[in-house]
CSV table of C-alpha atoms in Angstrom, one decimal:
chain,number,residue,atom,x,y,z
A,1,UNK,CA,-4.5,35.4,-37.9
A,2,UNK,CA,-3.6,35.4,-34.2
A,3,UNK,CA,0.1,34.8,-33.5
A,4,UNK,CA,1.5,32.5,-30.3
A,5,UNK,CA,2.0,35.7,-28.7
A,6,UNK,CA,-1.6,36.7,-28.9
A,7,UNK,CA,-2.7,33.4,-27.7
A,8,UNK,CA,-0.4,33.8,-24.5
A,9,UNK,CA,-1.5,37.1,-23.8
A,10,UNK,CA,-5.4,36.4,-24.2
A,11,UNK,CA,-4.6,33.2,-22.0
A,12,UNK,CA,-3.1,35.7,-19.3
A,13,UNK,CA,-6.2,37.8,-19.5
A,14,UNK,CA,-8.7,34.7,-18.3
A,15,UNK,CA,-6.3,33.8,-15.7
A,16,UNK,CA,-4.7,34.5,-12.5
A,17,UNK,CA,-0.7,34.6,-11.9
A,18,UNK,CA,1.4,35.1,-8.8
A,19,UNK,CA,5.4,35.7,-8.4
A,20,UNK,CA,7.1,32.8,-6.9
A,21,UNK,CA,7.3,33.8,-3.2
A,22,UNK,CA,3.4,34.2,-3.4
A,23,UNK,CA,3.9,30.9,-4.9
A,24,UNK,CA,5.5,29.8,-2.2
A,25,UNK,CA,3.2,30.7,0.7
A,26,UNK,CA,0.5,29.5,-1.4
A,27,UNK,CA,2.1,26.3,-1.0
A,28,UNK,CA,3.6,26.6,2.6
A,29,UNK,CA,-0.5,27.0,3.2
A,30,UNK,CA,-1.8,23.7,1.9
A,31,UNK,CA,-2.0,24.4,-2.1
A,32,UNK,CA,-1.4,21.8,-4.6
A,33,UNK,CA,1.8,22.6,-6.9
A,34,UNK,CA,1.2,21.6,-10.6
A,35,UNK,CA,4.2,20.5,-12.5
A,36,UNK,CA,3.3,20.5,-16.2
A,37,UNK,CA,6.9,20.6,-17.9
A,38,UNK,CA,8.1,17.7,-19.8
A,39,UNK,CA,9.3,14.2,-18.2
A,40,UNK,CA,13.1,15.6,-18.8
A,41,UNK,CA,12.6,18.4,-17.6
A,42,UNK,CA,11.4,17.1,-14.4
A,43,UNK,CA,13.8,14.8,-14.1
A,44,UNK,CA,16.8,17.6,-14.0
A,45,UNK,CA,15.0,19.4,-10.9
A,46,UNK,CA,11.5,19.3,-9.2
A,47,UNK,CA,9.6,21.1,-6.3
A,48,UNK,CA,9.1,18.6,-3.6
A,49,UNK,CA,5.6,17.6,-3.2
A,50,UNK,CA,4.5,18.8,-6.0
A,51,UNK,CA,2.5,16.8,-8.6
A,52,UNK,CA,3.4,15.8,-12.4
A,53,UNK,CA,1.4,16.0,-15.3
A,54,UNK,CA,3.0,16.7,-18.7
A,55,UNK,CA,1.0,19.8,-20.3
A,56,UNK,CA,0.4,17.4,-23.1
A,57,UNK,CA,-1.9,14.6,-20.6
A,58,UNK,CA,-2.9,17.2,-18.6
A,59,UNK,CA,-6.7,16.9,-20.0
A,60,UNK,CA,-6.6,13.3,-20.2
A,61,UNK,CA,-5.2,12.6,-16.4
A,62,UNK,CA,-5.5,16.1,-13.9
A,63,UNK,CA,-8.8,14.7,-13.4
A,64,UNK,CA,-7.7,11.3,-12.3
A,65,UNK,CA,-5.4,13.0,-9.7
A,66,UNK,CA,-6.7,16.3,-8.8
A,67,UNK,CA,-10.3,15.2,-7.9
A,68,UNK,CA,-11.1,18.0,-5.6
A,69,UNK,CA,-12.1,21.0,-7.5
A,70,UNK,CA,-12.1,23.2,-5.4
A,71,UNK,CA,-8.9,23.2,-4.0
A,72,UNK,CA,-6.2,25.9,-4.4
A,73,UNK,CA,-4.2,24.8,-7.3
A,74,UNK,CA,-0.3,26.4,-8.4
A,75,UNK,CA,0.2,25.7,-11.5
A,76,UNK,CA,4.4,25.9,-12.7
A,77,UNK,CA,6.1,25.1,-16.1
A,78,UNK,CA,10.1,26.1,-16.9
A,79,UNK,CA,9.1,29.8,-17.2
A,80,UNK,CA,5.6,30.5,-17.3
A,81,UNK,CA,4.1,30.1,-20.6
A,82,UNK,CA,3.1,26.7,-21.1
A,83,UNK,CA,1.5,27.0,-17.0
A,84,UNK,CA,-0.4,29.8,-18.4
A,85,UNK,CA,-2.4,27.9,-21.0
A,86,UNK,CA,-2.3,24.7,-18.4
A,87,UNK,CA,-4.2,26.9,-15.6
A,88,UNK,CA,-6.8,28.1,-18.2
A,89,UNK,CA,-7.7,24.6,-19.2
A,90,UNK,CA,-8.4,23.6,-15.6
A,91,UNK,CA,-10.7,26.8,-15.7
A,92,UNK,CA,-12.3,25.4,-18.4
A,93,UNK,CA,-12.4,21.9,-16.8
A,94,UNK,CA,-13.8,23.2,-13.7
A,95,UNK,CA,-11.2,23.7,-11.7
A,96,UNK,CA,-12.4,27.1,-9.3
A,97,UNK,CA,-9.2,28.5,-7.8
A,98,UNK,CA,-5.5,27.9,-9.8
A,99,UNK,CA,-2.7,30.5,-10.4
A,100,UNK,CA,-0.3,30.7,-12.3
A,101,UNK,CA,3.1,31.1,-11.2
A,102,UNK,CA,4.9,33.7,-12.8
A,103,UNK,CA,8.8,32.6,-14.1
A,104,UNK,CA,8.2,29.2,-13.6
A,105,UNK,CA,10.5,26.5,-12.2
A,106,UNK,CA,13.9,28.2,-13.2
A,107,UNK,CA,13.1,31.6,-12.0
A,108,UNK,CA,12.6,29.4,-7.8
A,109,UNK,CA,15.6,27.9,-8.6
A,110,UNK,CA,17.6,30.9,-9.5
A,111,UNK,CA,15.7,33.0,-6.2
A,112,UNK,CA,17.5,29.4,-4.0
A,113,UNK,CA,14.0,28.2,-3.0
A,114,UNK,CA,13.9,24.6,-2.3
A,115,UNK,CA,14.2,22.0,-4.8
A,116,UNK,CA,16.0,18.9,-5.6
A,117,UNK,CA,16.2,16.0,-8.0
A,118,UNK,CA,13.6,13.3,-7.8
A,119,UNK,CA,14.2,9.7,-8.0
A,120,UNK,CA,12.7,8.3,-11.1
A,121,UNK,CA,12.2,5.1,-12.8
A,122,UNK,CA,14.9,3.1,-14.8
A,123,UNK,CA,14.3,2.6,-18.9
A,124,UNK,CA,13.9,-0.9,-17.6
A,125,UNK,CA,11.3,-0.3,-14.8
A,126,UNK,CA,9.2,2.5,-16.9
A,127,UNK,CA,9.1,-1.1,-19.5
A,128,UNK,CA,8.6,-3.1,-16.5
A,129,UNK,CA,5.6,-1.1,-14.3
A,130,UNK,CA,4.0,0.6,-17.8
A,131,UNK,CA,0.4,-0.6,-16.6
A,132,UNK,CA,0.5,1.2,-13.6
A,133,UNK,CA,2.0,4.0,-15.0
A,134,UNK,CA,-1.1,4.1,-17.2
A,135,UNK,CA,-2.8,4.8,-14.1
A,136,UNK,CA,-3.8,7.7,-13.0
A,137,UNK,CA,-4.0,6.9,-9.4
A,138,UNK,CA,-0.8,4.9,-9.3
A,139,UNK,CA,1.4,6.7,-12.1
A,140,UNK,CA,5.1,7.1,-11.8
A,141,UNK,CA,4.4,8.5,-8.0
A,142,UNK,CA,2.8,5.6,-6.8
A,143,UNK,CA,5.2,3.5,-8.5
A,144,UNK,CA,7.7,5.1,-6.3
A,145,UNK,CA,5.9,4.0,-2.9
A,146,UNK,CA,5.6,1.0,-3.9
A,147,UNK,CA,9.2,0.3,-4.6
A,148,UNK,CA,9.8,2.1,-1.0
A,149,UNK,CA,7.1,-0.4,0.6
A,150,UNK,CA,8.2,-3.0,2.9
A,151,UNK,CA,5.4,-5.7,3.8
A,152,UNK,CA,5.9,-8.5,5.8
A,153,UNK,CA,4.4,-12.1,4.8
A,154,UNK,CA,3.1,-14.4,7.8
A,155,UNK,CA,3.9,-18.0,5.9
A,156,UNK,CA,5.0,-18.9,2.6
A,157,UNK,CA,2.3,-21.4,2.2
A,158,UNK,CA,-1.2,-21.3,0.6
A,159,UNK,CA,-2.0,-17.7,1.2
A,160,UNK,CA,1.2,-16.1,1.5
A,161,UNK,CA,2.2,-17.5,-1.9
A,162,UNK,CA,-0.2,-15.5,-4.2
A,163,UNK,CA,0.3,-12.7,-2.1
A,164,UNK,CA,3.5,-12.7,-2.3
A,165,UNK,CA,4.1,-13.3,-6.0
A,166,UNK,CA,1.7,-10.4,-7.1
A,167,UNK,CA,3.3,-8.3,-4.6
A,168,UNK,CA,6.6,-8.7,-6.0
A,169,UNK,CA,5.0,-8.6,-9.8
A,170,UNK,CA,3.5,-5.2,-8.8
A,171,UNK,CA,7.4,-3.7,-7.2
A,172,UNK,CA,6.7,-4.2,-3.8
A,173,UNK,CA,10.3,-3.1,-3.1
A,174,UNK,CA,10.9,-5.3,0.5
A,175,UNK,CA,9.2,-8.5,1.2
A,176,UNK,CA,9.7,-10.5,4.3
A,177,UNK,CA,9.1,-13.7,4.7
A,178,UNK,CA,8.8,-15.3,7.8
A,179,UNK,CA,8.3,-19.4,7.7
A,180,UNK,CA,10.2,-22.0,9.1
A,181,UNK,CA,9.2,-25.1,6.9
A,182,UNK,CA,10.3,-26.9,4.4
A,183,UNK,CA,8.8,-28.0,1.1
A,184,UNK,CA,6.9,-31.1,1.4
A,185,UNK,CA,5.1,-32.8,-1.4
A,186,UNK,CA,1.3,-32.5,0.1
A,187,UNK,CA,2.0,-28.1,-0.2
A,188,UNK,CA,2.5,-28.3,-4.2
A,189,UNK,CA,-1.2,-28.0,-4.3
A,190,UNK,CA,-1.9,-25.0,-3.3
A,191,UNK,CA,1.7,-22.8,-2.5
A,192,UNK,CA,2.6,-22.0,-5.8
A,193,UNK,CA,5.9,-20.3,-4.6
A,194,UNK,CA,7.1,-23.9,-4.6
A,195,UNK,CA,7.9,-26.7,-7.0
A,196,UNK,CA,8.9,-30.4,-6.9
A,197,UNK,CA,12.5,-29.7,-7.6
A,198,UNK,CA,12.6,-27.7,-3.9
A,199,UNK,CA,10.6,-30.4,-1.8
A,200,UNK,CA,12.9,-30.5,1.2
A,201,UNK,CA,14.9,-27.3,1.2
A,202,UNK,CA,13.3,-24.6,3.3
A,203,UNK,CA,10.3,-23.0,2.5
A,204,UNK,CA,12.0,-19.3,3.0
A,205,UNK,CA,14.8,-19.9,0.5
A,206,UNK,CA,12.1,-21.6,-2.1
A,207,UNK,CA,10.1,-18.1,-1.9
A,208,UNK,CA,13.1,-16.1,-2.1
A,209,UNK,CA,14.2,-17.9,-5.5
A,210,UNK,CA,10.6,-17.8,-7.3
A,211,UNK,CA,10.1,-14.1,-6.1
A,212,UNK,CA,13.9,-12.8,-7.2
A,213,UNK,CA,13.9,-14.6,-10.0
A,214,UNK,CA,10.1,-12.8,-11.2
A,215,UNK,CA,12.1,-9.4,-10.3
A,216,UNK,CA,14.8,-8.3,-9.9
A,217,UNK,CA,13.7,-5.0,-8.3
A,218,UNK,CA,12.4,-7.1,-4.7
A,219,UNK,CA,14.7,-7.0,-1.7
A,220,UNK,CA,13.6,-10.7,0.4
A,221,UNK,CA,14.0,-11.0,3.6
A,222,UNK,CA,13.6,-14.6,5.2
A,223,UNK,CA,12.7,-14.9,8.2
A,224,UNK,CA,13.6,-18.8,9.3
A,225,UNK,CA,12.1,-18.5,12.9
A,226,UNK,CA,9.3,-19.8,14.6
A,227,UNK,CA,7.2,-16.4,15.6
A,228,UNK,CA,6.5,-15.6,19.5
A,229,UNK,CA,6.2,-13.7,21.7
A,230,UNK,CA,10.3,-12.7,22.0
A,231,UNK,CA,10.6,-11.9,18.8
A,232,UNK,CA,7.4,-10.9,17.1
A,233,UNK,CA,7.5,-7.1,17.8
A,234,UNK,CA,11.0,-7.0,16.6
A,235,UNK,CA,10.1,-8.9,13.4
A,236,UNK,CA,7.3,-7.0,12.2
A,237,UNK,CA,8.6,-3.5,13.6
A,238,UNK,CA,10.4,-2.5,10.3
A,239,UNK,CA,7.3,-3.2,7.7
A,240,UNK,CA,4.4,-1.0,6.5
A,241,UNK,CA,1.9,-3.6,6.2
A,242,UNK,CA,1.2,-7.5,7.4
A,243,UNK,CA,0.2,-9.8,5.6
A,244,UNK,CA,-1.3,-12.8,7.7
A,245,UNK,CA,-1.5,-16.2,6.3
A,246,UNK,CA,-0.9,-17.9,9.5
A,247,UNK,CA,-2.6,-21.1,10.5
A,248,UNK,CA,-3.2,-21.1,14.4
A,249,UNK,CA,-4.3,-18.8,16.7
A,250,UNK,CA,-1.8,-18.4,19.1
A,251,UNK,CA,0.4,-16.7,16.6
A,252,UNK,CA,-2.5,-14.4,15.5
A,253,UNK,CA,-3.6,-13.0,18.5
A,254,UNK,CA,0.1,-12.2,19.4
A,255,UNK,CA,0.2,-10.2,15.7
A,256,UNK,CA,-2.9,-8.5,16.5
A,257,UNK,CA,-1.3,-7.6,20.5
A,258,UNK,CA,1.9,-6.8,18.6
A,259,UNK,CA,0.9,-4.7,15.6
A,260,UNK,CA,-1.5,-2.8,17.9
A,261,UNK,CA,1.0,-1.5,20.0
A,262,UNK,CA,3.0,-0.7,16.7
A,263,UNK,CA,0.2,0.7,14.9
A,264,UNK,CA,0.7,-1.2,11.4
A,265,UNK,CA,-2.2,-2.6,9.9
A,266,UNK,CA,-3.0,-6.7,9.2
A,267,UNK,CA,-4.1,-7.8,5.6
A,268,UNK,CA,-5.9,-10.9,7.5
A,269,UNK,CA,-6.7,-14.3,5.2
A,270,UNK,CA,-8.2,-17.7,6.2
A,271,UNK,CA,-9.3,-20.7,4.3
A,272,UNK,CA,-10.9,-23.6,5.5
A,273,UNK,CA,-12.6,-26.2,2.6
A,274,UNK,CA,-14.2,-24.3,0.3
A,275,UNK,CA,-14.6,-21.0,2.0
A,276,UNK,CA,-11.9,-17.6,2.5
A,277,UNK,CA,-12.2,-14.9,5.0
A,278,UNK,CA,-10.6,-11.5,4.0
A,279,UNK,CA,-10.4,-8.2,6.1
A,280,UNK,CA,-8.0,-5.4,6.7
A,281,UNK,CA,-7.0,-4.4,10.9
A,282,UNK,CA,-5.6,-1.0,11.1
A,283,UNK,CA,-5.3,-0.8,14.7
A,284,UNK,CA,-4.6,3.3,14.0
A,285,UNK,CA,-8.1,3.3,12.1
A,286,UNK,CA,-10.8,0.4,12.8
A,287,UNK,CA,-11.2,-2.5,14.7
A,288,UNK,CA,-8.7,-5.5,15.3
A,289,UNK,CA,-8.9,-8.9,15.6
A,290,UNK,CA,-9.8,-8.9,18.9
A,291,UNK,CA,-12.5,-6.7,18.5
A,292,UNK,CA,-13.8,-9.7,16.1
A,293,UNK,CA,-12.5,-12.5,18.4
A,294,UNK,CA,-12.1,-11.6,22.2
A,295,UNK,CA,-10.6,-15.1,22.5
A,296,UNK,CA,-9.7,-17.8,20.8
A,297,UNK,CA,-12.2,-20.6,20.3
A,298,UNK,CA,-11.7,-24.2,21.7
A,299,UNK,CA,-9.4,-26.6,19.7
A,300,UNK,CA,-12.0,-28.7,18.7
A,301,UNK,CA,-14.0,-26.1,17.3
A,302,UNK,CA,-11.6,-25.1,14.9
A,303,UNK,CA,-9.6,-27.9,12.8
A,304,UNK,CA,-6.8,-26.7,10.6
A,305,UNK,CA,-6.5,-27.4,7.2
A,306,UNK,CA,-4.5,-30.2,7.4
A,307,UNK,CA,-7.2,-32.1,9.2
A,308,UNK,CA,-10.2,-30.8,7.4
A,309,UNK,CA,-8.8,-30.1,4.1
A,310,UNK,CA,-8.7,-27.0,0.9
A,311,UNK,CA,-9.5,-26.8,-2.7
A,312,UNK,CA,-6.0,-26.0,-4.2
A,313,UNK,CA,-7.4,-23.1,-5.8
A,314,UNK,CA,-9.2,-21.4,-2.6
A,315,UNK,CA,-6.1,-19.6,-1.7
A,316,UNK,CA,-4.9,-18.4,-4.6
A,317,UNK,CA,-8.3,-16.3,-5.0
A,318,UNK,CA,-8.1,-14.9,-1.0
A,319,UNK,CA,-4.4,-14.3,-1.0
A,320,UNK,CA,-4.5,-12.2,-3.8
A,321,UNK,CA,-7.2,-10.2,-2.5
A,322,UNK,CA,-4.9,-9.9,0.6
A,323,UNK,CA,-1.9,-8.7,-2.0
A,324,UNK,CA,-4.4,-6.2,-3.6
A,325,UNK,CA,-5.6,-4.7,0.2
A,326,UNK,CA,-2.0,-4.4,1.0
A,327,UNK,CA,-1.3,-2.1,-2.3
A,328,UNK,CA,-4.4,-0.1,-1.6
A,329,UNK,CA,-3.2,0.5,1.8
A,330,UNK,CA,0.3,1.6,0.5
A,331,UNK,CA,-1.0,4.2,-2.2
A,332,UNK,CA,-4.2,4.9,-0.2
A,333,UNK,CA,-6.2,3.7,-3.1
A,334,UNK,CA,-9.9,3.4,-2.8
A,335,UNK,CA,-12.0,1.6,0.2
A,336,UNK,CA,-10.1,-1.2,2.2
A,337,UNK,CA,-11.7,-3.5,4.2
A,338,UNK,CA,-10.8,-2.0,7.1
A,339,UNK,CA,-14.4,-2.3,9.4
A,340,UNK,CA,-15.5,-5.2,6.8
A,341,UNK,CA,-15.3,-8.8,6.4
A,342,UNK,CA,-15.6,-10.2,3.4
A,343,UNK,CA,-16.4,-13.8,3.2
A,344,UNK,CA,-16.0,-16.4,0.0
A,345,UNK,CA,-18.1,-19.3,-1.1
A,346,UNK,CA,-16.0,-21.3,-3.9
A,347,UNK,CA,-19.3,-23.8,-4.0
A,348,UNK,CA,-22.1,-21.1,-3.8
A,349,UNK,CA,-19.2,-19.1,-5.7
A,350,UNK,CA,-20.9,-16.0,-3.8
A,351,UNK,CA,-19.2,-12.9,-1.6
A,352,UNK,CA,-20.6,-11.6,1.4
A,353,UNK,CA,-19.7,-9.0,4.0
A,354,UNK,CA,-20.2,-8.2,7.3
A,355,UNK,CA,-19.3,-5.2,9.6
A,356,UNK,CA,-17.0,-5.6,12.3
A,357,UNK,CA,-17.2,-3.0,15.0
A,358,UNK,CA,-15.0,-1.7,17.8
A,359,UNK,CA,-15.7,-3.5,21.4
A,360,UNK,CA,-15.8,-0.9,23.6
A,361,UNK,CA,-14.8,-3.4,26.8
A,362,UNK,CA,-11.9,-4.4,24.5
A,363,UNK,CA,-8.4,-2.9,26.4
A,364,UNK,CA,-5.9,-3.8,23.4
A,365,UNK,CA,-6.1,-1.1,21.4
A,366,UNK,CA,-3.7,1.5,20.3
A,367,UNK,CA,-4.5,4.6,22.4
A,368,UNK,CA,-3.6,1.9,25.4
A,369,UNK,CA,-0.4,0.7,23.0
A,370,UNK,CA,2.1,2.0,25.8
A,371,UNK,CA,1.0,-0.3,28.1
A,372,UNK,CA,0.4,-3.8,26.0
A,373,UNK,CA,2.5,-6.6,26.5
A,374,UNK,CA,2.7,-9.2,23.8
A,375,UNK,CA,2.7,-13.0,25.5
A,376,UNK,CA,2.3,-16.6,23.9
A,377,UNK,CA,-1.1,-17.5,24.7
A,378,UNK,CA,-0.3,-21.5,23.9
A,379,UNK,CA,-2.3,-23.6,25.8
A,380,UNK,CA,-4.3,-21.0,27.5
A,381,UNK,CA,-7.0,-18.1,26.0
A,382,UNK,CA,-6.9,-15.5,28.1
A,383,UNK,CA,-6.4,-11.9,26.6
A,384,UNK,CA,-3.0,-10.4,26.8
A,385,UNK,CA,-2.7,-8.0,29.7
A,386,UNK,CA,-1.9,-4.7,30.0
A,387,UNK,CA,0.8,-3.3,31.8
A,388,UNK,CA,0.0,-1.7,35.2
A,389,UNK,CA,-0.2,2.4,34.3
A,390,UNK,CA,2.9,4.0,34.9
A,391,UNK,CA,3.2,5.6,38.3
C-alpha cells in the first residue's frame, strides 16, 4: 500500500521543479504563474498576475483559462506539495512545459519577493455574480474588471435602456449617463429605465434610480448636458467603452472624431421600424464610423424615429447586444464586431452581416489623433478637419 509520501515523491519523479528565483525569471520572461492553493489562502496573499484555480477545479476549469498548451506554465501552492501533483495533471492533460515551484507561496514571501493582497469579492457579491463566477472565462478575475469598468451610455432612451440595465445587472462598476430629457409618456414603450410615476422628472435621475436600486454595487454618473463639440472629449475621456444610442448624426460623427483621437472604442446601435444595426468602432483596432459613413446623409434621407416610428420591443433586442459587446470588450471575451455589422430583421426575424473596411482616403483616424479637432457639424456635412501638422 503506497503511503502520501510515495505518491509525492513518484509525482516529483514525472515532473519538473524550480527554486523560487528561477520561478521568478521564469515569470519576469512571459510564463504564466499557477495559483492552486485554497480560496483562503489566496485571499491572505497572492503573486500579482498570477492566475487562480483551486487544486480541487483544476481539471474541471485550467482548460477554460489556460487554452494555450504550449505555453510555459509555473505552477505554486503554500509549499510545494499540492503544486507538485497539480503540474503532473497538466502533463497528463497535455499541458507540454510547467514546473513546479519548489517552497511554494510562503517560501517567496519569506525570500521578500513581491506579493500583496488581492481584492476579492464580498459574501454578498460572490451570492450576487455566482453565474459568472461559474465561468471559466469570466470567474472571480473577470468579475473584478468588470466592477473596475466604467462605460459611458449616449441616451437613456430606447437603446441605452437595456444596455444599461444589463450592464448594471452584470457589475459594470461606473455607468454614465449622459441625456438631457425628461420622461414623457410616448418613451414608456420602449425605455424600460422609466415608468409612469417618473413622466416629467429628468430622464438622467429616472435611470440613476432603476439602475441603483437593481444594484447596489453601480456608481451613476448623470450627465444632464446636451453633447457638443465643447464638452464631448471631456465627457467621454474618463470611460473604457461607449455605448451609442444617440438619435442624430451630428452628435455621432463628433463621438466617432472624439473617441478616435482618445482611442476608446463605440458599441454603436440604431433602430429604425422594424430593423437594428449593431457594430463595435475601436478606432485602436478597426474601422470607424467614418470609415462606414464619410458623411452624413441628407435630412430627408434619414427620418428619426419619432417621425417614422419603432416596435417597442426592437430596442430591447439591439441594445442588449450593445451591453453584451461592451462586456466582451472589457474581459476580452471572444470575437466582437469590431470590422462587422450586424443587421436585424424583427419581420424577416433574420441576422445578417456585412464587413466594414478601413478607407484608406479617410484622414480621422488614430495614428493622425494628435492632430483631430472635434467640431459641431450642425447644419453642414463636411468632415472634421485636421489640425495643420505641427511646425
Amino acid at each position: 500500500m503506497a503511503t502520501f509520501r510515495d505518491l509525492l515523491n513518484e509525482a516529483k519523479q514525472q515532473i519538473d521543479e524550480v527554486d523560487t528565483a528561477t520561478a521568478e525569471q521564469l515569470v519576469a520572461d512571459g510564463a504564466l504563474l499557477l495559483d492552486v492553493r485554497e480560496a483562503d489562502e489566496f485571499e491572505q496573499g497572492a503573486v500579482p498576475g498570477s492566475v487562480f484555480i483551486p487544486r480541487g477545479h483544476l481539471e474541471g476549469q485550467v482548460e477554460g483559462r489556460l487554452t494555450d498548451k504550449a505555453a510555459k506554465v509555473v505552477v505554486m501552492c503554500a509549499g510545494g506539495v499540492r503544486s507538485a501533483f497539480a503540474a503532473r495533471t497538466l502533463g497528463e492533460l497535455g499541458y507540454t512545459d510547467v514546473v513546479s515551484m519548489a517552497g511554494g507561496f510562503n517560501k517567496w514571501k519569506d525570500e521578500g519577493r513581491d506579493w500583496r493582497r488581492p481584492e476579492v469579492l464580498s459574501p454578498e457579491q460572490r451570492n450576487r455574480y455566482h453565474r459568472h463566477l461559474l465561468l471559466p472565462e469570466v470567474g472571480e478575475e473577470g468579475q473584478q474588471k468588470l466592477l473596475g469598468a466604467k462605460v459611458l451610455l449616449l441616451g437613456a432612451g430606447g437603446l441605452g435602456s437595456p444596455a444599461a440595465l444589463y450592464l448594471a445587472a452584470a457589475g459594470v462598476g461606473t455607468i454614465g449617463i449622459v441625456d438631457m430629457d425628461v420622461v414623457d409618456d410616448s418613451n414608456l414603450q420602449r425605455q424600460i429605465l422609466h415608468n409612469v410615476d417618473r413622466v416629467g422628472d429628468r430622464k438622467v435621475d429616472s435611470a440613476k434610480k432603476t439602475l441603483t436600486l437593481l444594484n447596489p454595487d453601480v456608481n451613476v454618473i448623470t450627465f444632464d448636458v446636451r453633447l457638443d463639440a465643447s464638452n464631448m472629449e471631456e465627457i467621454i475621456s474618463g470611460f473604457d467603452v461607449v455605448v451609442d444610442g444617440a438619435d442624430n448624426f451630428p452628435v455621432r460623427y463628433m463621438l466617432n472624431d472624439a473617441s478616435v483621437k482618445l482611442g476608446i472604442p463605440v458599441v454603436h446601435g440604431s433602430i429604425f421600424r422594424f430593423e437594428g444595426h449593431i457594430t463595435v468602432f475601436d478606432p485602436r483596432n478597426g474601422p470607424t464610423y467614418r470609415d462606414l459613413l464619410p458623411e452624413p446623409p441628407p435630412p430627408e434621407l434619414a427620418p428619426s424615429c419619432a417621425e417614422a416610428g419603432v416596435l417597442g420591443v426592437l430596442p430591447g433586442i439591439v441594445g442588449s447586444i450593445q451591453a453584451l459587446e461592451a462586456i466582451k470588450l472589457l474581459l476580452g471575451l471572444g470575437d466582437s464586431l469590431v470590422g462587422r455589422y450586424l443587421t436585424f430583421d424583427a419581420n424577416e426575424m433574420s441576422f445578417r452581416e456585412y464587413k466594414i473596411r478601413q478607407d484608406p482616403s479617410n484622414q480621422i483616424t488614430y495614428e493622425n489623433r494628435d492632430r483631430i479637432q472635434v467640431v459641431e457639424l450642425e447644419g453642414h456635412c463636411m468632415p472634421a478637419p485636421l489640425a495643420a501638422p505641427a511646425g
